[in-house]
Coordinates of C-alpha atoms and ligand atoms in Angstrom, one line a residue:
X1 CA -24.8 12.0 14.9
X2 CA -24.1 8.4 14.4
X3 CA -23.0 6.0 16.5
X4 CA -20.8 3.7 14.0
X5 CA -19.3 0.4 15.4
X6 CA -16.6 -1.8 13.3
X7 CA -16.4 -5.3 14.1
X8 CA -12.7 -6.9 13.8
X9 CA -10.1 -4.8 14.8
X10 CA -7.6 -6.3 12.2
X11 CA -5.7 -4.5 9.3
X12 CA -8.7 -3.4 7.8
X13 CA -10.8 -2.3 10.8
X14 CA -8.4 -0.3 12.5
X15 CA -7.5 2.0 9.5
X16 CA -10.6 2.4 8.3
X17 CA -12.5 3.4 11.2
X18 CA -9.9 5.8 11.8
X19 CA -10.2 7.3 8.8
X20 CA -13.8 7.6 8.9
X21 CA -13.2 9.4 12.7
X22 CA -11.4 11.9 11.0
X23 CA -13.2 12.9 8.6
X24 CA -16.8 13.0 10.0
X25 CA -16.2 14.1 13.6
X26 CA -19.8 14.3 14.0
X27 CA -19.9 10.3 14.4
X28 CA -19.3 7.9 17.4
X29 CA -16.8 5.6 15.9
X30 CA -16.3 2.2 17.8
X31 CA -14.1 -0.4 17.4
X32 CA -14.6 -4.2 18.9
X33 CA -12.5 -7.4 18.8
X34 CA -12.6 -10.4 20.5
X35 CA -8.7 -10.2 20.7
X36 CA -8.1 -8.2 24.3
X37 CA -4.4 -7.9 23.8
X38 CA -5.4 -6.3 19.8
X39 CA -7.6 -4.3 21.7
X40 CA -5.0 -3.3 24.8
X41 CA -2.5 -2.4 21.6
X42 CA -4.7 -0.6 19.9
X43 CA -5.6 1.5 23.0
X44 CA -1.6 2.0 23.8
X45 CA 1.1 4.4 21.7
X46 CA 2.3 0.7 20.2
X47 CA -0.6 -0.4 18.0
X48 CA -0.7 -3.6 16.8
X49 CA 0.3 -2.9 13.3
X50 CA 2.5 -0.6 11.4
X51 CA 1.0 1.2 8.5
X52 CA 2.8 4.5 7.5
X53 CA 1.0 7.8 8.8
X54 CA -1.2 5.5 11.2
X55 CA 0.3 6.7 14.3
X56 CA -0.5 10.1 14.1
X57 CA -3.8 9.6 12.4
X58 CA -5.0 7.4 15.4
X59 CA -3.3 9.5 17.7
X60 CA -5.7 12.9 16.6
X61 CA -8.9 10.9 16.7
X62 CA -8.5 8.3 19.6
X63 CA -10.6 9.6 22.6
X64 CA -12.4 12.6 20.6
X65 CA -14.7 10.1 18.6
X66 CA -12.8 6.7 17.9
X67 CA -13.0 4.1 20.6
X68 CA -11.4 0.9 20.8
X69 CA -13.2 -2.1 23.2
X70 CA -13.6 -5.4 24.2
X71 CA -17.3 -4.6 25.2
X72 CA -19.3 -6.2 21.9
X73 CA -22.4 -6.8 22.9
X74 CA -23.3 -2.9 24.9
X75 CA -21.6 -1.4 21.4
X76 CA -23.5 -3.5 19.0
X77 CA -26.7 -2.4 20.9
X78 CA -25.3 1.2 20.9
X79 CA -24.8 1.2 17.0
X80 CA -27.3 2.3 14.1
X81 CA -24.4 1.2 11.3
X82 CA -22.3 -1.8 11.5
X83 CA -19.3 -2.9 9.5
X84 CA -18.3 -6.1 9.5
X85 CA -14.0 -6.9 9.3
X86 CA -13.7 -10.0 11.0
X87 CA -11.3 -12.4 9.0
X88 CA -12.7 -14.6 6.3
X89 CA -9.6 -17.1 6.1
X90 CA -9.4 -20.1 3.8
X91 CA -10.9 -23.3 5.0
X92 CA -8.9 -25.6 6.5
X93 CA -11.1 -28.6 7.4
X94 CA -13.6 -30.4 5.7
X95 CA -15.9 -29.8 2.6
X96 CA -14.3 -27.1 0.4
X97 CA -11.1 -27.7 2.4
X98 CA -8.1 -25.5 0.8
X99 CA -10.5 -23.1 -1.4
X100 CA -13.1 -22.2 0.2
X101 CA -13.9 -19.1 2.8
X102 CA -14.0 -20.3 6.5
X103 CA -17.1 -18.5 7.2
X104 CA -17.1 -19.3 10.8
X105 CA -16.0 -15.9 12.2
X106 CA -18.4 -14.2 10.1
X107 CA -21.6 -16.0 11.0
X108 CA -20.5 -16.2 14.5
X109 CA -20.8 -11.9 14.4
X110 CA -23.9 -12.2 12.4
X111 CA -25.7 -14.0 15.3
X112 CA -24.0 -11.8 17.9
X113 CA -25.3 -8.6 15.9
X114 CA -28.9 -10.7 16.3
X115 CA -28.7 -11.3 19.8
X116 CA -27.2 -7.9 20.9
X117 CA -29.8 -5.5 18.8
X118 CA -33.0 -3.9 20.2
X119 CA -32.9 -0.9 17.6
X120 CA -33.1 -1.6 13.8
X121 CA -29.4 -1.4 12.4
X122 CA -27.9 -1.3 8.9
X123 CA -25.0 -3.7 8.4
X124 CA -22.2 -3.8 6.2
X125 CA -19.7 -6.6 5.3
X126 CA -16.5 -5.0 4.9
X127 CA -14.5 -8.4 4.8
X128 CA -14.2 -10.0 1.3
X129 CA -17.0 -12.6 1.2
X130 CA -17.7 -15.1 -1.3
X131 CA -20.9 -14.0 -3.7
X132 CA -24.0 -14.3 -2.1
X133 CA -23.0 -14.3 1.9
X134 CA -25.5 -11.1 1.8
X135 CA -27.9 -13.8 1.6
X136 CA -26.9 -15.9 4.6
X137 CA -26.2 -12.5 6.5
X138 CA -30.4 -11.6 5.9
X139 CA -31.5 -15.0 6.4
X140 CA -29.3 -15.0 10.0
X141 CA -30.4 -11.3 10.8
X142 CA -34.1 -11.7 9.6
X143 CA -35.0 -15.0 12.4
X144 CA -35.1 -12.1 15.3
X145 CA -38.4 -12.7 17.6
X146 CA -37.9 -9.2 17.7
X147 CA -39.3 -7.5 14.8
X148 CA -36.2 -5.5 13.9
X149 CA -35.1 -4.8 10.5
X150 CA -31.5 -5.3 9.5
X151 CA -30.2 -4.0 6.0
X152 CA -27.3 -5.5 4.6
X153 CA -24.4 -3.9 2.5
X154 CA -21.7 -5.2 0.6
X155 CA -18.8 -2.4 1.2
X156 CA -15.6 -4.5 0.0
X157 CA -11.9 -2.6 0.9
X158 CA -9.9 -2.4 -1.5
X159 CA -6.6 -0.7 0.3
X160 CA -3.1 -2.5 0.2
X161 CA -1.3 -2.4 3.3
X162 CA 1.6 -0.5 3.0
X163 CA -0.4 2.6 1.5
X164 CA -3.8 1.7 3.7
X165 CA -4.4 5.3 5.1
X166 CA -3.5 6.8 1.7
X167 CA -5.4 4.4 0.2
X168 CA -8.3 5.3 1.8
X169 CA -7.8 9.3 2.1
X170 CA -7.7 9.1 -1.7
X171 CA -9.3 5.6 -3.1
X172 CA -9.5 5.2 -6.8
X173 CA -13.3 3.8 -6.4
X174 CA -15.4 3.3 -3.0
X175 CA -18.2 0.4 -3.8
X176 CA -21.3 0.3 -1.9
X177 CA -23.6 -2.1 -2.9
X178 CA -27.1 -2.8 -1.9
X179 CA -30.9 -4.2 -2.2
X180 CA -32.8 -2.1 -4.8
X181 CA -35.5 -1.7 -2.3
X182 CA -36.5 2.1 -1.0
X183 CA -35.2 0.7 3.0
X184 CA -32.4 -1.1 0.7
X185 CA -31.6 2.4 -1.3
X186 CA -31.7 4.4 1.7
X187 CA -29.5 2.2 3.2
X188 CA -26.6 2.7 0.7
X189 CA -27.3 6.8 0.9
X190 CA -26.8 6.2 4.8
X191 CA -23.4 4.7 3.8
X192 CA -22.4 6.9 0.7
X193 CA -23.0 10.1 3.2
X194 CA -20.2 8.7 5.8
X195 CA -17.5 8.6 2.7
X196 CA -18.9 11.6 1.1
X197 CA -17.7 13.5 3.5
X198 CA -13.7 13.2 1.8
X199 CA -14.5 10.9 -1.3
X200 CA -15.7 12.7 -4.5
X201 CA -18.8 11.8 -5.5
X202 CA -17.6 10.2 -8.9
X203 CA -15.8 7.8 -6.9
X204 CA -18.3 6.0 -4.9
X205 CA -19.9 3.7 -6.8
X206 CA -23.3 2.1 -6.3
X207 CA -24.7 -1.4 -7.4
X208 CA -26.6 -4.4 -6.4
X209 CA -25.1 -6.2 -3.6
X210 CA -23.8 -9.5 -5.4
X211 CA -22.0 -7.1 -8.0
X212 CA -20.2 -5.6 -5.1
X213 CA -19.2 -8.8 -3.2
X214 CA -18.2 -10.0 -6.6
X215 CA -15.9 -7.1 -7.6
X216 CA -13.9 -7.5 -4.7
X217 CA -12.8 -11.2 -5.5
X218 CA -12.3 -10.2 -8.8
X219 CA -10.3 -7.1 -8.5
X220 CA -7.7 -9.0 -6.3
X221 CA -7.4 -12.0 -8.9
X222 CA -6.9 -9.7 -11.7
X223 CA -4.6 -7.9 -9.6
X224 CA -2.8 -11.1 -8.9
X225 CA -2.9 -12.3 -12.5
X226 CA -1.0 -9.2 -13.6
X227 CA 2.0 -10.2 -11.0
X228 CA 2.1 -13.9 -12.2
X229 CA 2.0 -12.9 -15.8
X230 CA 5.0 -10.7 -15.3
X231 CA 6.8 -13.5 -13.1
X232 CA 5.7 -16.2 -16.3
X233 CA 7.5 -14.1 -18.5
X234 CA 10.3 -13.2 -16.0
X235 CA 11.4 -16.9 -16.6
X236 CA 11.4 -16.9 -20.2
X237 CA 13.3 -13.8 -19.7
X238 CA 15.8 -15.6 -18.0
X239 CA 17.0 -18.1 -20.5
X240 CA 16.4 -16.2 -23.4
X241 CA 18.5 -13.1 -22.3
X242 CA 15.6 -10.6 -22.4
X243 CA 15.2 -8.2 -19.5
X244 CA 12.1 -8.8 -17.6
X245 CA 12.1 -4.6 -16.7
X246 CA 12.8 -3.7 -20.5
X247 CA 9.7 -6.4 -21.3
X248 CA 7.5 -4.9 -18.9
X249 CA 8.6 -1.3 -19.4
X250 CA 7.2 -1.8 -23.0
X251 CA 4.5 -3.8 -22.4
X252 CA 2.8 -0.9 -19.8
X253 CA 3.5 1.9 -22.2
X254 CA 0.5 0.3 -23.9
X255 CA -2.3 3.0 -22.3
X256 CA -4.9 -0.1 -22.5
X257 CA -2.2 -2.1 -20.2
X258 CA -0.8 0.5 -17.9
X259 CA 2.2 0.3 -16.1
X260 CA 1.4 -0.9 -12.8
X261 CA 1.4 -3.8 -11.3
X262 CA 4.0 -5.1 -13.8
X263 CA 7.2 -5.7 -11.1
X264 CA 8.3 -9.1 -11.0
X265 CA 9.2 -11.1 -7.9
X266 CA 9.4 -13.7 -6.1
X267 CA 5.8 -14.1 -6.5
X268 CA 2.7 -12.0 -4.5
X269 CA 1.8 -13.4 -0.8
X270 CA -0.5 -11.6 1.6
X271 CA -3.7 -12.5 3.2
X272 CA -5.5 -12.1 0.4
X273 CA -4.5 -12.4 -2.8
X274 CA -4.4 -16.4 -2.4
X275 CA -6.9 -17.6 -0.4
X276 CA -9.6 -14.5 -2.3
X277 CA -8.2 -16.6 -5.8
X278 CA -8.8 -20.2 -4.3
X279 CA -12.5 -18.5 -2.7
X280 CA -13.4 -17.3 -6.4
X281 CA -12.1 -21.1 -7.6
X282 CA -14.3 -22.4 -5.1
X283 CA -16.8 -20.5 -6.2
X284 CA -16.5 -21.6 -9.8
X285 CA -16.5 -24.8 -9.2
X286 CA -19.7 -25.1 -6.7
X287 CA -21.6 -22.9 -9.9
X288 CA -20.7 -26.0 -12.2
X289 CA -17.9 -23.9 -14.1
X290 CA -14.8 -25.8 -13.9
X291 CA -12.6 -24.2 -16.4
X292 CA -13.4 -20.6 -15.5
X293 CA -11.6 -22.3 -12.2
X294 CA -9.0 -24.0 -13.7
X295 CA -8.0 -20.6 -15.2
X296 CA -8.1 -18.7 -12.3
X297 CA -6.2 -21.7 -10.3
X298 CA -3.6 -21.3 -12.5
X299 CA -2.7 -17.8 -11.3
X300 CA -1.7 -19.3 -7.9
X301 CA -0.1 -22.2 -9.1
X302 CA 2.3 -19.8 -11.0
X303 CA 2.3 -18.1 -7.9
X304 CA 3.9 -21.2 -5.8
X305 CA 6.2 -22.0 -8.7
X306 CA 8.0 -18.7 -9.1
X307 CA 8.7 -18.9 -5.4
X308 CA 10.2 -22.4 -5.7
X309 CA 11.9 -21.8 -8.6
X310 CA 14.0 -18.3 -6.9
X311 CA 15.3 -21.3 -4.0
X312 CA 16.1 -23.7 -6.8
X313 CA 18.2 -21.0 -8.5
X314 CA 20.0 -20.1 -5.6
X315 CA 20.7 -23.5 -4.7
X316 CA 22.1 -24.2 -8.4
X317 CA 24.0 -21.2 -8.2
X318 CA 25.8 -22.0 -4.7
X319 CA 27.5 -25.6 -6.3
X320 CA 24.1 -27.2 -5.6
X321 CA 24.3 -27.2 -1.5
X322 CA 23.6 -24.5 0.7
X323 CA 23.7 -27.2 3.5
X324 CA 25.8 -25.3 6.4
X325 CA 25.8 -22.1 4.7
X326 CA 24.8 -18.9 6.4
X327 CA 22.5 -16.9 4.0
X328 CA 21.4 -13.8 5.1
X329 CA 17.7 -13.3 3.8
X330 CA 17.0 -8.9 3.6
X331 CA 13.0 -9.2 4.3
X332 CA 10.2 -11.4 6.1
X333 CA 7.2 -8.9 5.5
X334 CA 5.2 -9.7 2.1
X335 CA 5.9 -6.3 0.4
X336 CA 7.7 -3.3 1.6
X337 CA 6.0 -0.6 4.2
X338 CA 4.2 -3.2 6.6
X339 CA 4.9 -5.6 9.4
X340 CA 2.8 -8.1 7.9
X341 CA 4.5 -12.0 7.2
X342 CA 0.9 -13.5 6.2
X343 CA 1.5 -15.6 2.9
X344 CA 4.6 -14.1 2.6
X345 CA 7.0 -15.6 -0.2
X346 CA 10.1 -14.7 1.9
X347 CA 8.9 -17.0 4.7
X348 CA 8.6 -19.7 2.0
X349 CA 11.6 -19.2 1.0
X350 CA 13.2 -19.1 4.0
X351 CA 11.5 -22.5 4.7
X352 CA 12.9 -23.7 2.1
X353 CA 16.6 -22.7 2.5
X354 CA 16.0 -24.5 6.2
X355 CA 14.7 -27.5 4.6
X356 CA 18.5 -27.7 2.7
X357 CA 20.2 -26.6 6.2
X358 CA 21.2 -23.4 5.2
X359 CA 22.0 -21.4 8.3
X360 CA 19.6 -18.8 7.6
X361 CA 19.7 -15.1 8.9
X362 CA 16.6 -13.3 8.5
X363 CA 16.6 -9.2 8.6
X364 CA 14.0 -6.6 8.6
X365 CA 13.0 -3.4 9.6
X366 CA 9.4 -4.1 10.8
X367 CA 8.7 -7.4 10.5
X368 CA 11.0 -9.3 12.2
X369 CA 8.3 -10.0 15.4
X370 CA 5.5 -11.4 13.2
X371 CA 8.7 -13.1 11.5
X372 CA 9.5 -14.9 14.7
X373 CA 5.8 -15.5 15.3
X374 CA 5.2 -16.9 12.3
X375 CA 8.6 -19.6 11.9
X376 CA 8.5 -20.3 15.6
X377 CA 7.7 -23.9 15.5
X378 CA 10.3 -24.6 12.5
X379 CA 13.0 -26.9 13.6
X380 CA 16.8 -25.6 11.9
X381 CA 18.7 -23.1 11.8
X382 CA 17.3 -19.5 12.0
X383 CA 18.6 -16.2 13.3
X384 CA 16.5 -13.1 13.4
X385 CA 19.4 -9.9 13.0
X386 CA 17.5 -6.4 12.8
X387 CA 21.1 -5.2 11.4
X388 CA 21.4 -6.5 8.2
X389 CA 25.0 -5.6 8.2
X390 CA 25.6 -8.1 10.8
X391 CA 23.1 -10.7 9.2
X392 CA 25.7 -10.7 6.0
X393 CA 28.6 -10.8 8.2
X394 CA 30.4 -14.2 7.4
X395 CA 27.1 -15.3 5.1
X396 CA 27.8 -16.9 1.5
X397 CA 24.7 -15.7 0.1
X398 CA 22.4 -12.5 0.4
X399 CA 18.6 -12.8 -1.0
X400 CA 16.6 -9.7 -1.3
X401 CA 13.2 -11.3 -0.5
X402 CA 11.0 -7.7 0.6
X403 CA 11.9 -4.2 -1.4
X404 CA 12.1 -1.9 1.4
X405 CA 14.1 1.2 0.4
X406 CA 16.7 0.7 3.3
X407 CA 18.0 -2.5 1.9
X408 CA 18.9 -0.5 -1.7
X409 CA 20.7 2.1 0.6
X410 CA 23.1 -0.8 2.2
X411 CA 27.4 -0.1 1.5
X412 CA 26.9 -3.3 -0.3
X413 CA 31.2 -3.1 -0.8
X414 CA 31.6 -3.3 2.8
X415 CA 28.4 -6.1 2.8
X416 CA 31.1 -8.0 0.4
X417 CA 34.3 -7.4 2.2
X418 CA 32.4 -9.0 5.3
X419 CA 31.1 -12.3 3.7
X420 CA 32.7 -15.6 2.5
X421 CA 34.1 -15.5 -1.3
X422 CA 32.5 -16.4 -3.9
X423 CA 30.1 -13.9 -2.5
X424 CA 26.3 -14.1 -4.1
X425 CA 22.9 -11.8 -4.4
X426 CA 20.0 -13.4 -5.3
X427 CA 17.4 -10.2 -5.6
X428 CA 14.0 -11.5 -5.6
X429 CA 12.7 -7.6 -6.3
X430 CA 15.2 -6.3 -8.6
X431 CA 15.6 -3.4 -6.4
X432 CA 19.9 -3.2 -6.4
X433 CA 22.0 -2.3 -9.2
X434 CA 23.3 -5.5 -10.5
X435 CA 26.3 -4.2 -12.7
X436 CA 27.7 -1.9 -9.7
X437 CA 27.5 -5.3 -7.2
X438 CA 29.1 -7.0 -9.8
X439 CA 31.9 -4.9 -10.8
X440 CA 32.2 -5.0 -6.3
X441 CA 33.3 -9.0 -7.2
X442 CA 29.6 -10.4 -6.2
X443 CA 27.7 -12.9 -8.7
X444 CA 24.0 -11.5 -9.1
X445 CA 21.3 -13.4 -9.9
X446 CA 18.1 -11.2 -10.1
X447 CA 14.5 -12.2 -10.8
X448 CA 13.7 -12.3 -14.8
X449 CA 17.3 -11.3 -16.2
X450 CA 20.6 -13.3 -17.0
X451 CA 22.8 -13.3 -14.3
X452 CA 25.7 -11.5 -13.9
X453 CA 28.6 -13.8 -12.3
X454 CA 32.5 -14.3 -12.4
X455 CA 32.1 -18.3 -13.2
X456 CA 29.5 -20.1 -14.7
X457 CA 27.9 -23.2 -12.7
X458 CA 28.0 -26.8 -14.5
X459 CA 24.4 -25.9 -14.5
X460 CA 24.2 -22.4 -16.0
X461 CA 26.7 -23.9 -18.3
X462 CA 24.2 -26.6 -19.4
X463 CA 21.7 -24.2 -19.8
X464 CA 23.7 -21.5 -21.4
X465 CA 25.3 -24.1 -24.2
X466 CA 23.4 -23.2 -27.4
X467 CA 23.1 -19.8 -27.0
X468 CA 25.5 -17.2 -28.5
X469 CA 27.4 -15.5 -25.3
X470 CA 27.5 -16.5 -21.3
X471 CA 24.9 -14.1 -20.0
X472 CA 23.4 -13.6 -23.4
X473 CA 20.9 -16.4 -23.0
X474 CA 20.1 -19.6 -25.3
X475 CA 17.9 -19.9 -28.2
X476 CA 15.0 -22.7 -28.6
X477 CA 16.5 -26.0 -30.6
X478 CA 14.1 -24.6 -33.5
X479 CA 16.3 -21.7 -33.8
X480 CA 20.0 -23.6 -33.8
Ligands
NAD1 P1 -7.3 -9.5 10.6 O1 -7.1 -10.9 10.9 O2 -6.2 -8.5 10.7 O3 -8.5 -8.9 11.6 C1 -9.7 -9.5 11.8 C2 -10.0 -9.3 13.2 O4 -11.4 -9.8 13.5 C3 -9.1 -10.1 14.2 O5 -8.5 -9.1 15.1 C4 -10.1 -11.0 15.0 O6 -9.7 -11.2 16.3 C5 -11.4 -10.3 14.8 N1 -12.6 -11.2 15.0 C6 -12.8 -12.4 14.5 N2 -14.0 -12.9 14.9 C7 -14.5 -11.9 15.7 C8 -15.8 -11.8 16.4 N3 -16.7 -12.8 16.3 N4 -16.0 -10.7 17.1 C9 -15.1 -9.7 17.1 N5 -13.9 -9.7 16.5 C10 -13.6 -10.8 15.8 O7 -7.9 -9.4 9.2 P2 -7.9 -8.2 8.1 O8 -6.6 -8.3 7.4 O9 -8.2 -7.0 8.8 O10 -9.0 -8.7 7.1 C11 -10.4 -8.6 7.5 C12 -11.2 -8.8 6.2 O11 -10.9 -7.8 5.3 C13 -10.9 -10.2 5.5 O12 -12.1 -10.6 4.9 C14 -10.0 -9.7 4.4 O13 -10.1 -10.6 3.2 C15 -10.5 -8.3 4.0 N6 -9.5 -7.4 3.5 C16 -8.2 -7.4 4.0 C17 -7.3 -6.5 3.5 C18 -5.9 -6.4 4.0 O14 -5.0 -5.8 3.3 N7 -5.5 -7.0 5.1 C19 -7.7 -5.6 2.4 C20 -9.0 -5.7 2.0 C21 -9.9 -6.6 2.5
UGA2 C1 -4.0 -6.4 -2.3 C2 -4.7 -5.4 -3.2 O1 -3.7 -4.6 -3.9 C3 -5.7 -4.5 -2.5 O2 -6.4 -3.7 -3.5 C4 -6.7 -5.4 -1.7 O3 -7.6 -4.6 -1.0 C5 -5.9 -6.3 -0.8 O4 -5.0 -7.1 -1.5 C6 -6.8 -7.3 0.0 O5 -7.8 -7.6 -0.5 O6 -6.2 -7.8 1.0 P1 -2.0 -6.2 -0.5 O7 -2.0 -7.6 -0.6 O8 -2.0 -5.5 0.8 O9 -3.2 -5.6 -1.4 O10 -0.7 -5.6 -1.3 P2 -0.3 -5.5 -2.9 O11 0.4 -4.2 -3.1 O12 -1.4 -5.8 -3.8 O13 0.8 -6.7 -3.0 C7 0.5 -8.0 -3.0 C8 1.7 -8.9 -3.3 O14 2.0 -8.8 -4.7 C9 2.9 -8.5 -2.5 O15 3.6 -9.6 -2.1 C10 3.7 -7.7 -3.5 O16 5.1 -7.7 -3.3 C11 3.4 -8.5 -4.8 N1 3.5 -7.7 -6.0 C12 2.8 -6.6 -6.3 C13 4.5 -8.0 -7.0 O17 5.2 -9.0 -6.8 N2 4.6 -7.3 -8.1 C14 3.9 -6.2 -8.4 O18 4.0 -5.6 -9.4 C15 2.9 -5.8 -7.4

């Protein structure tokens, strides 16, 4: 038996240690936060986060071998194996301000891990770390006056919330990296035994521990770069007349491409996918390679332009104001399947539409708290409507900001007999059917396709003139 403690009781922490409660019942598995209401949550039948098939996995293991506490420094001295998922946020202040990794949260753990140990303990970084923080973890571990040995391991997650328990049931690839030393080695067997209990052995993968802390950053750019390559084609798309799904359908039957990853949108958001791009910028940067970070920089500078250019369409389309208009927005999570609103584009846009005084209503099934949370300070005009039915009620516009399934399953005729005419959807996740809400009398603009209205704007007319038929696209002056 083990005793294994988890440090950070965030989206990462939770799930994971419950997983590995399940699946090796032979372990003590604790959880600590600094956060006593996380904890209290955590502890209660509400936790603090929703990730489908959570509930009832933390419900069989909470009590019979996963704990959650407040009490740090007796469960650090308690524990033989470590992980590491406090939050590794993008700095805010001072050198590296913007890019780089506020390490603040993770040092401060390191030093409580020193001062809190009498036994030797093996410690793994589970947060996504900038290349090298192994290093500083060693150095911090290694000035005990007590003669203790620490090992460190880089153990990045790589589970999307939204799918995190399946995600980590069944993960394409778990990475353990270590020291090559024989305490390093044994080290990562200690920590490829805990997921070999329900993880194939062909999918836990060993290297050193840079390569590990490294893959993490730069499976989450590529990742990202996949989402602003579709969205950069997604507007070409839209004033040439080509279908971004068609384009994308075809580019991922290529076997070398794949097909996921390929939707386009109103760009990614998250807590990761930015500030882990800006971290690897950052990174480039301080290593004197400037245009491996201009390349990457580019990804989330796409990244804020598709999202300003969905609020510059919709404000074209509506006569060019949306000043005293109610607009109902469907979605304040980042994706579908979570409650999370961290870097999410729907709360940019949203932000936006206040900005130009819209009267914005904001709906969603799980989100709408963080929502609240997270646009509590903003001075205009927001509503927060769990029904989305009523949130469309007397609106001119509705924008499909988050994909979740029960906004595709609306009566999206009695949506339009409810609203002010001309009666718009903008989807920002090309989740509707656009010909049936048109044929219903609503114009549809959709993300990477022409748009399907009943009039033109002065402006779609402008952009339309040259090409061969309205909703057909226009062709480059080389081609005229
Ligand atoms: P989170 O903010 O949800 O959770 C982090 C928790 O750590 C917080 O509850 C905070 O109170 C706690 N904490 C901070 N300092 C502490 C300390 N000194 N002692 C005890 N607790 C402390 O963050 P998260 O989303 O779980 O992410 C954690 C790490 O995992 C980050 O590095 C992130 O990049 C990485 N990651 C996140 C995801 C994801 O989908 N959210 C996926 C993979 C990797
Ligand atoms: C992402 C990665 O997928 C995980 O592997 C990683 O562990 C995690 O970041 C992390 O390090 O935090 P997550 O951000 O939870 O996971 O969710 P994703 O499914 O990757 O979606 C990210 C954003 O991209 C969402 O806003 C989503 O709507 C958007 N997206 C995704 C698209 O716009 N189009 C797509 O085709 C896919």
């Amino acid at each position: 038996m083990a005793n294994i403690l988890c440090i950070g009781a965030g989206f990462v922490g939770g799930p994971t240690m419950a997983v590995i409660a399940q699946h090796c019942p032979e372990h003590r598995v604790v959880v600590v936060d600094v956060d006593r209401e996380k904890v209290a949550a955590w502890q209660s039948e509400e936790l603090p986060i929703y990730e489908p098939g959570l509930d009832e996995l933390v419900r069989a293991t909470r009590g019979r071998n996963l704990f959650f506490t407040t009490e740090i420094e007796r469960s650090i001295a308690e524990a033989d194996i470590i992980f590491v998922s406090v939050n590794t946020p993008t700095k805010t202040f001072g050198q590296g301000a913007g890019k780089a990794a506020d390490l603040q949260y993770w040092e401060a753990t390191a030093r409580r891990i020193v001062e809190c140990s009498f036994t030797p303990k093996i410690v793994v970084e589970k947060s996504t770390l900038p290349v090298r923080t192994a290093e500083a973890m060693e150095r911090i571990l290694s000035s005990n006056d007590k003669g203790l040995e620490f090992e460190v391991i880089s153990n990045p997650e790589f589970m999307a919330e939204g799918s995190a328990v399946k995600d980590m049931q069944q993960p394409d690839r778990v990475l353990i990296g270590g020291r090559p030393t024989p305490s390093g080695q044994r080290a990562v067997q200690e920590v490829v035994d805990i997921f070999a209990h329900w993880v194939p052995r062909e999918r836990i993968l060993t290297t050193n521990l840079w390569s590990g802390e490294l893959a993490k950053l730069a499976a989450n750019a590529f990742l990202a770069q996949r989402v602003s390559s579709i969205n950069a084609i997604a507007g070409l798309c839209e004033v040439t007349g080509a279908d971004v799904s068609e384009v994308a359908h075809a580019i991922g039957c290529d076997s070398r491409i794949g097909p996921r990853f390929l939707s386009a949108s109103i760009g990614f958001g998250g807590s990761c996918f930015e500030k882990d791009i800006l971290n690897l910028v950052y990174l480039c940067e301080s290593y004197g390679l400037p245009e491996v970070a201009a390349y990457w920089e580019q990804v989330v500078s796409m990244n804020a332009y598709q999202q300003m250019r969905f609020v510059s369409k919709m404000i074209a389309a509506m006569f060019n104001t949306v000043a005293n208009k109610r607009i109902a927005l469907f979605g304040a999570a980042f994706k579908a399947h979570t409650s999370d609103t961290r870097q999410s584009p729907a709360l940019a846009v949203c932000r936006r539409l206040v900005q130009e005084r819209a009267q914005v209503v904001l709906s969603d099934p799980r989100a709408l708290a963080s929502a609240r949370a997270a646009l509590g300070g903003l001075a205009g005009d927001i509503t927060f409507e769990p029904d989305p039915h009523l949130a469309a009620c007397g609106a001119h516009a509705i924008a499909i900001l988050t994909e979740w399934p029960e906004f595709a399953a609306l009566d999206y005729g009695a949506l339009y007999r409810s609203m002010v005419h001309p009666a718009f959807i903008f989807d920002g996740r090309n989740v509707l059917d656009h010909r049936a809400l048109h044929a219903l009398g609503f114009n549809v603009y959709a993300v990477g396709r022409s748009p399907l209205t009943h009039f033109q704007t002065p402006l779609e007319q402008a952009l339309l003139t040259g090409g061969p038929q309205r909703g057909e696209g226009r062709s480059p002056s080389w081609a005229s």
